[in-house]
C-alpha positions as a printed NumPy array, in Angstrom:
array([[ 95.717,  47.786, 190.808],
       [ 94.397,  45.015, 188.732],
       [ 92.293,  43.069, 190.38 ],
       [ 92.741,  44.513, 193.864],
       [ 89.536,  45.563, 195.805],
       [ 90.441,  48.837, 198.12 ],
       [ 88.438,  49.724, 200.683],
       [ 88.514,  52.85 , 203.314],
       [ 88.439,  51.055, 206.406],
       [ 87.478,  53.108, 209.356],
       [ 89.732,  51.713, 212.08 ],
       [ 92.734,  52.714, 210.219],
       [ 90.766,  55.811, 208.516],
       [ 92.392,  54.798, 205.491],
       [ 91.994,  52.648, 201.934],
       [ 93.718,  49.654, 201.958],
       [ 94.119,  47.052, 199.613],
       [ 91.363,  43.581, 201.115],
       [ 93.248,  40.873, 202.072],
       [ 90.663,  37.922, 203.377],
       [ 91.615,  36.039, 206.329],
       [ 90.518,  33.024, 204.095],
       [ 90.814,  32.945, 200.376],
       [ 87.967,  30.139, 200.44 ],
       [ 85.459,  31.985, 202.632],
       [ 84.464,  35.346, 202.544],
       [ 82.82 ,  36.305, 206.062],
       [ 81.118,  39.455, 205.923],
       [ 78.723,  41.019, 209.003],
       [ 76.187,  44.278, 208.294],
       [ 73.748,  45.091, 210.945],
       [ 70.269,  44.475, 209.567],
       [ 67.229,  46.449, 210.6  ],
       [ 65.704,  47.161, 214.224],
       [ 62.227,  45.663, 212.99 ],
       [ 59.951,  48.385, 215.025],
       [ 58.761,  50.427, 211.778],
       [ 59.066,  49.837, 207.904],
       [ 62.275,  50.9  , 206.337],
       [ 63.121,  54.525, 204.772],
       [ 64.648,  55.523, 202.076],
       [ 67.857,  56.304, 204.413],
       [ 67.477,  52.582, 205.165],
       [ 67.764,  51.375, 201.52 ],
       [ 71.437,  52.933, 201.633],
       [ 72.946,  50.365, 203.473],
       [ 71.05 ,  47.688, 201.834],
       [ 72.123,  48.621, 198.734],
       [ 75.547,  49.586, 199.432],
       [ 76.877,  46.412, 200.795],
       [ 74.676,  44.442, 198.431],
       [ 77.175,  45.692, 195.654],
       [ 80.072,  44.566, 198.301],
       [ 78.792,  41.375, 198.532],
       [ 78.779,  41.052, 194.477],
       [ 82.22 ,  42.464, 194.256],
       [ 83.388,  39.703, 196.492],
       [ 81.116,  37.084, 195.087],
       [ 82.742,  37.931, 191.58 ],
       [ 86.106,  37.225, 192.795],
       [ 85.744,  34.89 , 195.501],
       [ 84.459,  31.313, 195.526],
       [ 82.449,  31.427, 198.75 ],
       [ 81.096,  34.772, 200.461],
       [ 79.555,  34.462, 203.42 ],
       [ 77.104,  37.286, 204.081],
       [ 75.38 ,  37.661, 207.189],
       [ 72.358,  40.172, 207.975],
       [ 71.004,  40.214, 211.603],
       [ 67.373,  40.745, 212.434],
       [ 67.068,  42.923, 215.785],
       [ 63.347,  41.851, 216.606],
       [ 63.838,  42.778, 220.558],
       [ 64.679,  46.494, 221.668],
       [ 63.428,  49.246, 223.552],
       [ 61.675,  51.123, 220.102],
       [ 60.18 ,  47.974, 219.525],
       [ 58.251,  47.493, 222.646],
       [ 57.328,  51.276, 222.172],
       [ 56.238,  50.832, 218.825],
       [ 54.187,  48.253, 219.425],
       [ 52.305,  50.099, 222.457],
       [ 52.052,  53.139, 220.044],
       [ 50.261,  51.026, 217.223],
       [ 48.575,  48.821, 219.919],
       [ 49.197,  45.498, 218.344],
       [ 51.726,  42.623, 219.67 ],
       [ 55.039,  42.525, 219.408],
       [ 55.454,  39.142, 217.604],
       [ 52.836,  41.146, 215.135],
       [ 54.551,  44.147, 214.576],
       [ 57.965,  42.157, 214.177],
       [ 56.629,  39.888, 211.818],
       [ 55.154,  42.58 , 209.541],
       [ 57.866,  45.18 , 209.589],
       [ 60.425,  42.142, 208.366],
       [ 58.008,  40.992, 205.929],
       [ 58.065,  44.302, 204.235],
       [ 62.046,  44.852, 205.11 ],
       [ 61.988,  41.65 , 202.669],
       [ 59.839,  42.664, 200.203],
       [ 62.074,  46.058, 199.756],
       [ 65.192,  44.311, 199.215],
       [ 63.631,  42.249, 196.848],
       [ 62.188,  45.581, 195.169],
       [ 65.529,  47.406, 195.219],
       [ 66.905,  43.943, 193.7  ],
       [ 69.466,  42.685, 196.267],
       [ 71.219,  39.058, 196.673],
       [ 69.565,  37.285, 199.655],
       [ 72.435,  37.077, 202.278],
       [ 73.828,  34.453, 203.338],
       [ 72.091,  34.423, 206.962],
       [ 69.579,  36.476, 208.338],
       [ 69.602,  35.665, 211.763],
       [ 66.478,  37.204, 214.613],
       [ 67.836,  38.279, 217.982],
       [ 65.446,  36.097, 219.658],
       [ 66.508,  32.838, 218.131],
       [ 69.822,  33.582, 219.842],
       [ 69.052,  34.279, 223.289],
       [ 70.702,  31.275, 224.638],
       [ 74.513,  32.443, 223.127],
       [ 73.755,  36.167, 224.412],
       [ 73.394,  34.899, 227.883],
       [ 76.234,  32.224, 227.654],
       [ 78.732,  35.258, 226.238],
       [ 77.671,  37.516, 229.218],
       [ 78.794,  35.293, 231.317],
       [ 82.329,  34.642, 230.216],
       [ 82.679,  38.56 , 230.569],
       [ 82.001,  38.197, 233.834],
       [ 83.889,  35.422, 234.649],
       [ 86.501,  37.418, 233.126],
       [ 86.093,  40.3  , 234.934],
       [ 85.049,  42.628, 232.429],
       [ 81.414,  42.902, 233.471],
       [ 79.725,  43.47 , 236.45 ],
       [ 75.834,  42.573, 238.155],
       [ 73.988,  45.023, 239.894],
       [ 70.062,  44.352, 240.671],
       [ 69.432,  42.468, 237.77 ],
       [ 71.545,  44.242, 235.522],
       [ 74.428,  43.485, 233.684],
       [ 77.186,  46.308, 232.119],
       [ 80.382,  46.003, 230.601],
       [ 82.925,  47.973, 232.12 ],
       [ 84.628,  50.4  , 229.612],
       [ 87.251,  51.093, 231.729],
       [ 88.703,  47.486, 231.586],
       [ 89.124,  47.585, 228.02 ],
       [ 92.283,  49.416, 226.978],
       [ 91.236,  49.835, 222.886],
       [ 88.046,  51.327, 223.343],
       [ 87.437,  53.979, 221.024],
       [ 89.81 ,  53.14 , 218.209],
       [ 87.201,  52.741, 215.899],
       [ 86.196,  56.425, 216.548],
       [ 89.467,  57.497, 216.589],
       [ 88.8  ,  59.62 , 219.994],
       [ 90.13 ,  58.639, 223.64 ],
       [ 87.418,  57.793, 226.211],
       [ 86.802,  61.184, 227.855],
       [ 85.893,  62.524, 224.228],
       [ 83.532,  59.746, 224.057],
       [ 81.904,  60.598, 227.096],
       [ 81.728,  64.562, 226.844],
       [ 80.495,  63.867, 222.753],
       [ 77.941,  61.329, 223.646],
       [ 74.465,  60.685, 225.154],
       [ 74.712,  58.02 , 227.94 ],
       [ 72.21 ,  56.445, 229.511],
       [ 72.403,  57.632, 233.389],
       [ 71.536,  55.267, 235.713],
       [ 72.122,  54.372, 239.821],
       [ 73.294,  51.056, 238.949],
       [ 76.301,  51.744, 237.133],
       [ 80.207,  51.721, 238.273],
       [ 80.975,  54.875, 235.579],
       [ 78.432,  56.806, 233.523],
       [ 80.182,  55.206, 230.372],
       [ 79.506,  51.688, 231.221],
       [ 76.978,  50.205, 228.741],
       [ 74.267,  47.36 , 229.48 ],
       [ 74.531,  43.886, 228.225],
       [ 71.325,  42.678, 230.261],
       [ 68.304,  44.287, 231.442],
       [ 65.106,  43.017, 233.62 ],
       [ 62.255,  43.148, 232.067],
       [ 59.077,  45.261, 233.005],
       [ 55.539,  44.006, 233.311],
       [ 54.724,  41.984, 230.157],
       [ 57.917,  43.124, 228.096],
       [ 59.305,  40.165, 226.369],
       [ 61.874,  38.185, 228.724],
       [ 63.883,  34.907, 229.057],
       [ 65.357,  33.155, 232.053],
       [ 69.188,  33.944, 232.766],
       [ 71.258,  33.483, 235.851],
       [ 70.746,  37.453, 236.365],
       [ 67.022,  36.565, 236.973],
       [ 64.316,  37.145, 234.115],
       [ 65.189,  40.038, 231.469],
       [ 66.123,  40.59 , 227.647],
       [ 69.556,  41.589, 225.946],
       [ 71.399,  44.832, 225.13 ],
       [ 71.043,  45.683, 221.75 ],
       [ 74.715,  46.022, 221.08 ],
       [ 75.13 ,  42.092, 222.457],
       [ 72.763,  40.802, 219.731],
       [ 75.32 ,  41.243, 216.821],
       [ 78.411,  40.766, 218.693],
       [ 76.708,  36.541, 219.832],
       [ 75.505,  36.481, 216.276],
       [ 78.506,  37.242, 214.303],
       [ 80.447,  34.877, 216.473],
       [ 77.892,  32.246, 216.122],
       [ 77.959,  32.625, 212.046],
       [ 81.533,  33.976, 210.847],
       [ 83.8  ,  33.187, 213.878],
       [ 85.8  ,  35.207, 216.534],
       [ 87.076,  36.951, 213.771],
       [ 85.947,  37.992, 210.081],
       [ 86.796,  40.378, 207.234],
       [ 84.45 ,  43.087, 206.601],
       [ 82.064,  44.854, 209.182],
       [ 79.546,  47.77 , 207.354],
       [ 76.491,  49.771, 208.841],
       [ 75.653,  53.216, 208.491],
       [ 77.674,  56.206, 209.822],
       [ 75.303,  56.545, 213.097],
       [ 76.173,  53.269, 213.884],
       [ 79.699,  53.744, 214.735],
       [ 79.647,  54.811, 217.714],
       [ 78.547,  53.872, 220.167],
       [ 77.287,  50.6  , 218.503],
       [ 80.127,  49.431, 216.714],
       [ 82.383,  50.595, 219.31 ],
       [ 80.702,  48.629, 221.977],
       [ 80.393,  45.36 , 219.927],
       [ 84.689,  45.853, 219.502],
       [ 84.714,  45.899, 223.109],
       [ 82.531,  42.957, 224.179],
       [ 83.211,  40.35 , 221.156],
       [ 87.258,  40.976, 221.874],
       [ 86.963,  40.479, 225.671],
       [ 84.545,  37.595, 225.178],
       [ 86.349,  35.605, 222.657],
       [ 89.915,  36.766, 223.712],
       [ 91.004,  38.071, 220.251],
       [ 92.982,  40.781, 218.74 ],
       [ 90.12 ,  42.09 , 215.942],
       [ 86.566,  41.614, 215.802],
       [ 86.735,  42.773, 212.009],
       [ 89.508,  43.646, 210.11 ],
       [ 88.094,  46.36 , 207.742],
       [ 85.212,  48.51 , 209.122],
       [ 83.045,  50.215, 206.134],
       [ 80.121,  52.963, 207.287],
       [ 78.002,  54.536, 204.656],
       [ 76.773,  58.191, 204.638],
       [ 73.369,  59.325, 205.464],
       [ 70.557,  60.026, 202.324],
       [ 69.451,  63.82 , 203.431],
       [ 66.245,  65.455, 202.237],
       [ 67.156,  69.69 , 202.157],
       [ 70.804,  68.631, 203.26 ],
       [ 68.759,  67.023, 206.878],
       [ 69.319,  63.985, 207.911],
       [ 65.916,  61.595, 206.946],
       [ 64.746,  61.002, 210.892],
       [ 61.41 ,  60.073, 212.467],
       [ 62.456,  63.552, 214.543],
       [ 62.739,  65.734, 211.425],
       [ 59.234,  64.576, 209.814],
       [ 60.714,  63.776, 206.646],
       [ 60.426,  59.901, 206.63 ],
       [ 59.962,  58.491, 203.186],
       [ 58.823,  54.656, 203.586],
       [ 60.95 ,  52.383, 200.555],
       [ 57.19 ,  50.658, 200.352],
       [ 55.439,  54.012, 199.333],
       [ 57.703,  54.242, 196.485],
       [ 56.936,  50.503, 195.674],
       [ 54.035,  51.103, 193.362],
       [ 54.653,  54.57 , 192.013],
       [ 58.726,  53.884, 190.396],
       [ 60.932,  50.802, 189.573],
       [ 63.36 ,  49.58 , 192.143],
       [ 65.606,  50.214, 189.723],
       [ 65.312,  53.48 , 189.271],
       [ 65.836,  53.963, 193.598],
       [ 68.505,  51.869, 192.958],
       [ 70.607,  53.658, 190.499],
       [ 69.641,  56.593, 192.76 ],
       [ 71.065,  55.369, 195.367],
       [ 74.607,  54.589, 193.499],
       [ 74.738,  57.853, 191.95 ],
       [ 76.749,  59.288, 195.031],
       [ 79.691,  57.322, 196.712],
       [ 79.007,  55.589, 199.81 ],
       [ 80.688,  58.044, 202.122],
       [ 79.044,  60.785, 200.396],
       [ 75.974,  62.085, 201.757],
       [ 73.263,  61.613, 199.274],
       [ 70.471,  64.55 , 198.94 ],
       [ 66.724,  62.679, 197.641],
       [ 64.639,  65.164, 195.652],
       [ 62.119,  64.764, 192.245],
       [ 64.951,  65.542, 190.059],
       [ 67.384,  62.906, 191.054],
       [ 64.558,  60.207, 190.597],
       [ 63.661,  61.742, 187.435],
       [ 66.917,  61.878, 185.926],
       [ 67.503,  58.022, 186.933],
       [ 64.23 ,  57.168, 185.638],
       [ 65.434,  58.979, 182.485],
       [ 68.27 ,  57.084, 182.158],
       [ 67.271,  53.68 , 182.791],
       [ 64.854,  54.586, 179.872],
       [ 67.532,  55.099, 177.945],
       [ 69.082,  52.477, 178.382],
       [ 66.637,  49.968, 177.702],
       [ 66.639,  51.332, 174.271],
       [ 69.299,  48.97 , 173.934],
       [ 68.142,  46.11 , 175.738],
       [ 69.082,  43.105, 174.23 ],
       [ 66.372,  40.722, 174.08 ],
       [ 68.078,  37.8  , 172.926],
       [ 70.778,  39.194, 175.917],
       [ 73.431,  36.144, 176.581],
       [ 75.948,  37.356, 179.445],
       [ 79.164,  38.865, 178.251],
       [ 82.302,  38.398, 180.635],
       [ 82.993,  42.072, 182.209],
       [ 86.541,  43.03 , 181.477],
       [ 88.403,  44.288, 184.805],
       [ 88.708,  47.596, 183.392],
       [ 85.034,  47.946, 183.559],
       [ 84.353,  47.029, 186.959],
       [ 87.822,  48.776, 188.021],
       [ 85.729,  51.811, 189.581],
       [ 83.891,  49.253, 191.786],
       [ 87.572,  47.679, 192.989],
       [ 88.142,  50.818, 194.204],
       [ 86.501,  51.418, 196.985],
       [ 82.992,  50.909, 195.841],
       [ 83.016,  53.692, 193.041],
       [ 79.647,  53.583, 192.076],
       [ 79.795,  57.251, 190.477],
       [ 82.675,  56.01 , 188.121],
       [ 81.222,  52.79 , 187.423],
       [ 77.967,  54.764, 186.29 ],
       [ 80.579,  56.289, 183.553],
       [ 81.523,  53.135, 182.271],
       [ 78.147,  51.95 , 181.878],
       [ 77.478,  55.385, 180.253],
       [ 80.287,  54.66 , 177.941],
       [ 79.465,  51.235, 177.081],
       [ 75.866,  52.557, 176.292],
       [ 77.144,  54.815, 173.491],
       [ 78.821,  51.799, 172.039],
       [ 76.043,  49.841, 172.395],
       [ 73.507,  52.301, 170.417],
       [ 75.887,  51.762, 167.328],
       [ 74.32 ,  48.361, 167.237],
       [ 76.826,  45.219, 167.371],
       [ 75.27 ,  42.736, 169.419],
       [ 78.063,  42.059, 171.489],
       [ 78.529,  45.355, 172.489],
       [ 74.586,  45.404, 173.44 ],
       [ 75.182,  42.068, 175.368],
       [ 78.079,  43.782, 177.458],
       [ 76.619,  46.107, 178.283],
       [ 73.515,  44.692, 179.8  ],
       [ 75.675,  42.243, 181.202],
       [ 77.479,  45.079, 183.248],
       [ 74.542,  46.613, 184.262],
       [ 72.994,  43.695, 185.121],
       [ 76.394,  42.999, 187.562],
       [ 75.042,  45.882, 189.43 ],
       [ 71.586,  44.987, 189.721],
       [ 70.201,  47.367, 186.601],
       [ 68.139,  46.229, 183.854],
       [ 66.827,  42.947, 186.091],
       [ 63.349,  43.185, 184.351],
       [ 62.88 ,  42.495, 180.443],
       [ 62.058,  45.403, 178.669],
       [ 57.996,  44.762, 178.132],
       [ 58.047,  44.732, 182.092],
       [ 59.844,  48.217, 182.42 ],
       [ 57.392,  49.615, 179.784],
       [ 53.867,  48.229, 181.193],
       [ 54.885,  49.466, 184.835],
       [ 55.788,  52.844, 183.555],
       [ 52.056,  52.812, 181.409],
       [ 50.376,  51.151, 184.857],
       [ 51.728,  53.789, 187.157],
       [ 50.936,  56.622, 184.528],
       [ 47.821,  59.042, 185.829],
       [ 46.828,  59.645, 182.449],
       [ 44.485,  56.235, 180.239],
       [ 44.626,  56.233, 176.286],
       [ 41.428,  57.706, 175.935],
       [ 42.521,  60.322, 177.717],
       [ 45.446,  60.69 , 175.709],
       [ 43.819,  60.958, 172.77 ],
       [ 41.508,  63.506, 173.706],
       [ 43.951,  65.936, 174.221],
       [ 45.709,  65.268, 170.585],
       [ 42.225,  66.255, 169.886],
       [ 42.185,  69.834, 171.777],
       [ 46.21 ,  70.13 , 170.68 ],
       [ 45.009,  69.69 , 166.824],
       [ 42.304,  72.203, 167.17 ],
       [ 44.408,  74.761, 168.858],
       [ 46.587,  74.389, 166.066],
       [ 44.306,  74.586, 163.296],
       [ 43.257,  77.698, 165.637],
       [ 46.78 ,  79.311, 165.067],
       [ 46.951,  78.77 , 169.182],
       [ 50.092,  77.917, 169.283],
       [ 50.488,  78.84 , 173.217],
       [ 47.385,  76.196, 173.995],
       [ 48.878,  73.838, 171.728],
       [ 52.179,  73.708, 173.506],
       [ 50.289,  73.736, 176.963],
       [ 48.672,  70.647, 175.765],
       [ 52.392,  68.578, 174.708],
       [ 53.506,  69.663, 177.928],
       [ 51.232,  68.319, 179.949],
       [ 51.126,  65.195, 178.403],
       [ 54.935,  64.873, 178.678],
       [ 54.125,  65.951, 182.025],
       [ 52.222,  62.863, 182.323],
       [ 55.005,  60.492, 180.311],
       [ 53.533,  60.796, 176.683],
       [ 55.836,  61.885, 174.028],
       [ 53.934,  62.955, 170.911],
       [ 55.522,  63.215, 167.543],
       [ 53.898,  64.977, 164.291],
       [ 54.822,  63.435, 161.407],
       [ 53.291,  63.991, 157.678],
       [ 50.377,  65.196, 158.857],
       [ 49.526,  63.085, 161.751],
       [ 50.37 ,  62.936, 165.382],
       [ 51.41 ,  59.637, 166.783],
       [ 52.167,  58.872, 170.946],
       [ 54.546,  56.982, 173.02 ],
       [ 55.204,  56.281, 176.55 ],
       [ 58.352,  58.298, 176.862]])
C-alpha cells in the first residue's frame, strides 16, 4: 500500500485507493454546524474526524484546501432564537463563537474557509435560477423546489431507488408542490424572519442550497472529498448531488463521499429528543481536549462510539501516561510510513492508537530519539499539544480536593494505621485516588502526587 490513502467512499460503498483530481490542490468540503445551539459531544465527531483527514492530506499533499460552511440561516435557528428570546444575529454570533472555541479545545487545524450562509445569498439566488432556466425547478407562490423527478441519479448516494426514498423518509407535505418528494430551494419569509430580495419576491434559502453555492464558490464544480455525519446523507447530501450537478452541468459533485457514525450514550443516539445532550463547552473546564480527543479516535469513524466515565477515564489515564515520557527538549522526528500506515487506511484511528502504544514502550526505555518520535507521532494526531507543566496544573486546577486538604487526610490515614484500622486506612487512599492523589509510603513516611 505504501503510501496510498484508502478511503470507504459511500457512493461506491466501497474503499478505494484517493486519487485527487489535482495533485497541487487538495479540495475538500464538510458541512459545518447549523449555529442555533452550542455543539455536543456527537458534534465533536465530525470535527475531529475530518480534522485528522485534513492532516493526512496535508502530510502528503502540498496544498489542501479545506472548507467548513457556517449555516447561520434555518428554520431551528429562527426557533431557537424565539425560544431563548434574543436576536438572531445574537444567537448566531454566540453559538459560532463557542463552535470556535471547541475546535480550538479539541485541538483542530483552522480550515481553510469557513464560509456563513448569509454572506452568500447573492450565488444561492443566481444558482436557483439556472435550475430553472434549465428546467429542473419550478415557482409556485413564492416558492421555489427542485424537481426530483428530472434528475435521473438521485439516490445513488443512498444506494436506494426513489420510491424507497419516499416510503423511508419524512417529507415535508405541502399544496405547493408538483410531487411530495420535491424539495425547496427558496422559501418566503414570515413576519420579521430574516429575508433578502430575489426575483421569487422576498424570502431566505433552503438549507440544502447553502453548501451546494458554497462549495462551488470555494472548490469548483467538482472536488475530491465530501464528509458529514451519517444523518446527513440523506436527504442532505442527496439533495446537494442533485442540485450542484444540474446547476453546474457536471458528472460528480464529489468524488469520494465519507460519513462518520453517531457517538451514543446507552447505545442512543445523543439528540435534543432523547435528553441526553452533553455540550463540548461543559466539558471545557472539567478535562483536557485531549483527553475528548483521544476519546473520540478510540473507535473508527464508521463505528458508533458509546460516551460513558470509563472511556474518559481510561483516555485520561493514558495521556498521563504518556506524558511520562514527554520530551521536554522534544525536536520533531520524521514519522516513518509504517507508523502512520493505520491512518492511510481508511482513517484507522484504533490501529494508529497501537502504534503510538508501541512507540511508548520504546520510548520509556529512554533514548531520546525514541522519546522525540514518539511525541512527534502523537503530536501528528493532535495529542500531547500542551507541555507537560500545563497538563499537570490543569489536572491539580480541576481537582475537588486543595493540599491542605490532602494532607489532612494523610493525617486521619496515619492514625487509623497506628490504630491497626486497616479498613479506615484504605477508605482514606481510596478516596484520595478517588480525587487524583496517589500516595506512596516509603521508610516511614507518606509522600503525594497528582496521579
Amino acid at each position: 500500500m505504501g503510501n496510498d490513502i484508502f478511503l470507504t467512499n459511500n457512493l461506491s460503498n466501497k474503499k478505494e485507493k484517493f486519487v485527487p483530481i489535482d495533485n497541487k490542490n487538495i479540495r475538500m468540503y464538510v458541512c459545518g454546524p447549523t449555529v442555533y445551539d452550542d455543539p455536543h459531544i456527537g458534534n465533536a465527531r465530525p470535527i475531529v474526524v475530518f480534522d485528522i483527514l485534513y492532516k493526512i492530506f496535508k502530510k502528503k499533499y502540498s496544498k489542501v484546501t479545506y472548507v467548513r460552511n457556517i449555516t447561520d440561516v434555518d428554520d431551528k435557528i429562527i426557533n431557537s432564537s424565539k425560544d431563548k428570546n434574543i436576536s438572531i444575529s445574537e444567537l448566531t454570533e454566540n453559538v459560532n463563537k463557542n463552535f470556535q472555541k471547541d475546535c480550538i479545545y479539541l485541538n483542530c487545524d483552522t480550515p481553510t474557509f469557513q464560509p456563513k450562509a448569509t454572506q452568500h445569498i447573492d450565488l444561492m439566488v443566481e444558482m436557483i435560477s439556472d435550475l430553472i432556466k434549465k428546467g429542473f425547478a419550478y415557482e409556485i407562490k413564492g416558492h421555489v423546489y427542485f424537481e426530483v423527478k428530472k434528475f435521473k441519479d438521485y439516490g445513488k448516494l443512498s444506494n436506494k431507488n426513489l420510491e424507497e426514498l419516499i416510503a423511508g423518509s419524512r417529507v415535508e407535505v405541502s399544496e405547493n408542490k408538483k410531487n411530495s418528494e420535491d424539495f425547496v430551494l427558496w422559501k418566503p419569509s414570515k413576519g420579521d424572519e430574516p429575508s433578502w430580495v430575489s426575483p421569487w419576491g422576498k424570502g431566505r434559502p433552503g438549507w440544502h442550497l447553502e453548501c451546494s453555492a458554497m462549495s462551488k464558490k470555494f472548490l469548483g464544480n467538482e472536488f475530491d472529498v465530501h464528509g458529514g455525519g451519517i444523518d446527513l446523507l440523506f436527504p442532505h447530501h442527496e439533495n446537494e448531488i442533485a442540485q450542484s450537478r444540474c446547476a453546474n452541468d457536471s458528472k460528480v459533485l464529489a468524488n469520494y463521499w465519507l460519513h462518520n457514525a453517531f457517538i451514543t450514550m446507552s447505545n442512543e443516539k445523543m439528540a435534543k429528543s432523547q435528553g441526553n445532550i452533553l455540550k463540548i463547552k461543559d466539558f471545557r473546564d472539567k478535562i483536557s481536549g485531549q483527553v475528548l480527543r483521544l476519546a473520540i479516535m478510540s473507535a473508527h469513524y464508521k463505528q458508533p462510539l458509546d460516551w460513558n466515565d470509563k472511556l474518559l477515564s481510561d483516555c485520561e489515564n493514558t495521556i498521563n501516561k504518556w506524558y511520562s515520557v514527554y520530551a521536554t527538549d522534544y525536536k520533531e522526528e520524521e514519522i516513518d510510513s509504517e507508523i502512520l500506515k493505520p491512518l492511510y487506511d481508511d482513517l484507522n484511528t484504533p490501529g494508529y492508537i497501537a502504534n503510538l502504544h508501541k512507540l511508548y514502550d520504546k520510548a520509556q526505555k529512554g533514548n531520546s530519539n525514541d522519546k522525540a518520535l514518539f511525541v512527534s507521532a502523537c503530536k501528528f494526531i493532535g495529542l500531547l499539544n500542551e507541555p507537560e507543566s500545563q497538563w499537570l496544573e490543569f489536572k491539580k486546577n480541576k481537582l475537588s480536593i486543595n493540599e491542605n486538604e490532602i494532607l489532612d487526610k494523610i493525617k486521619q490515614r496515619n492514625k487509623a494505621r497506628e490504630d491497626k484500622n486497616y479498613e479506615e486506612a484504605d477508605i482514606i487512599r481510596d478516596e484520595l485516588l478517588d480525587k487524583g492523589v496517589l500516595i506512596e509510603d516509603k521508610d516511614g513516611k507518606t509522600t503525594w502526587k497528582f496521579k
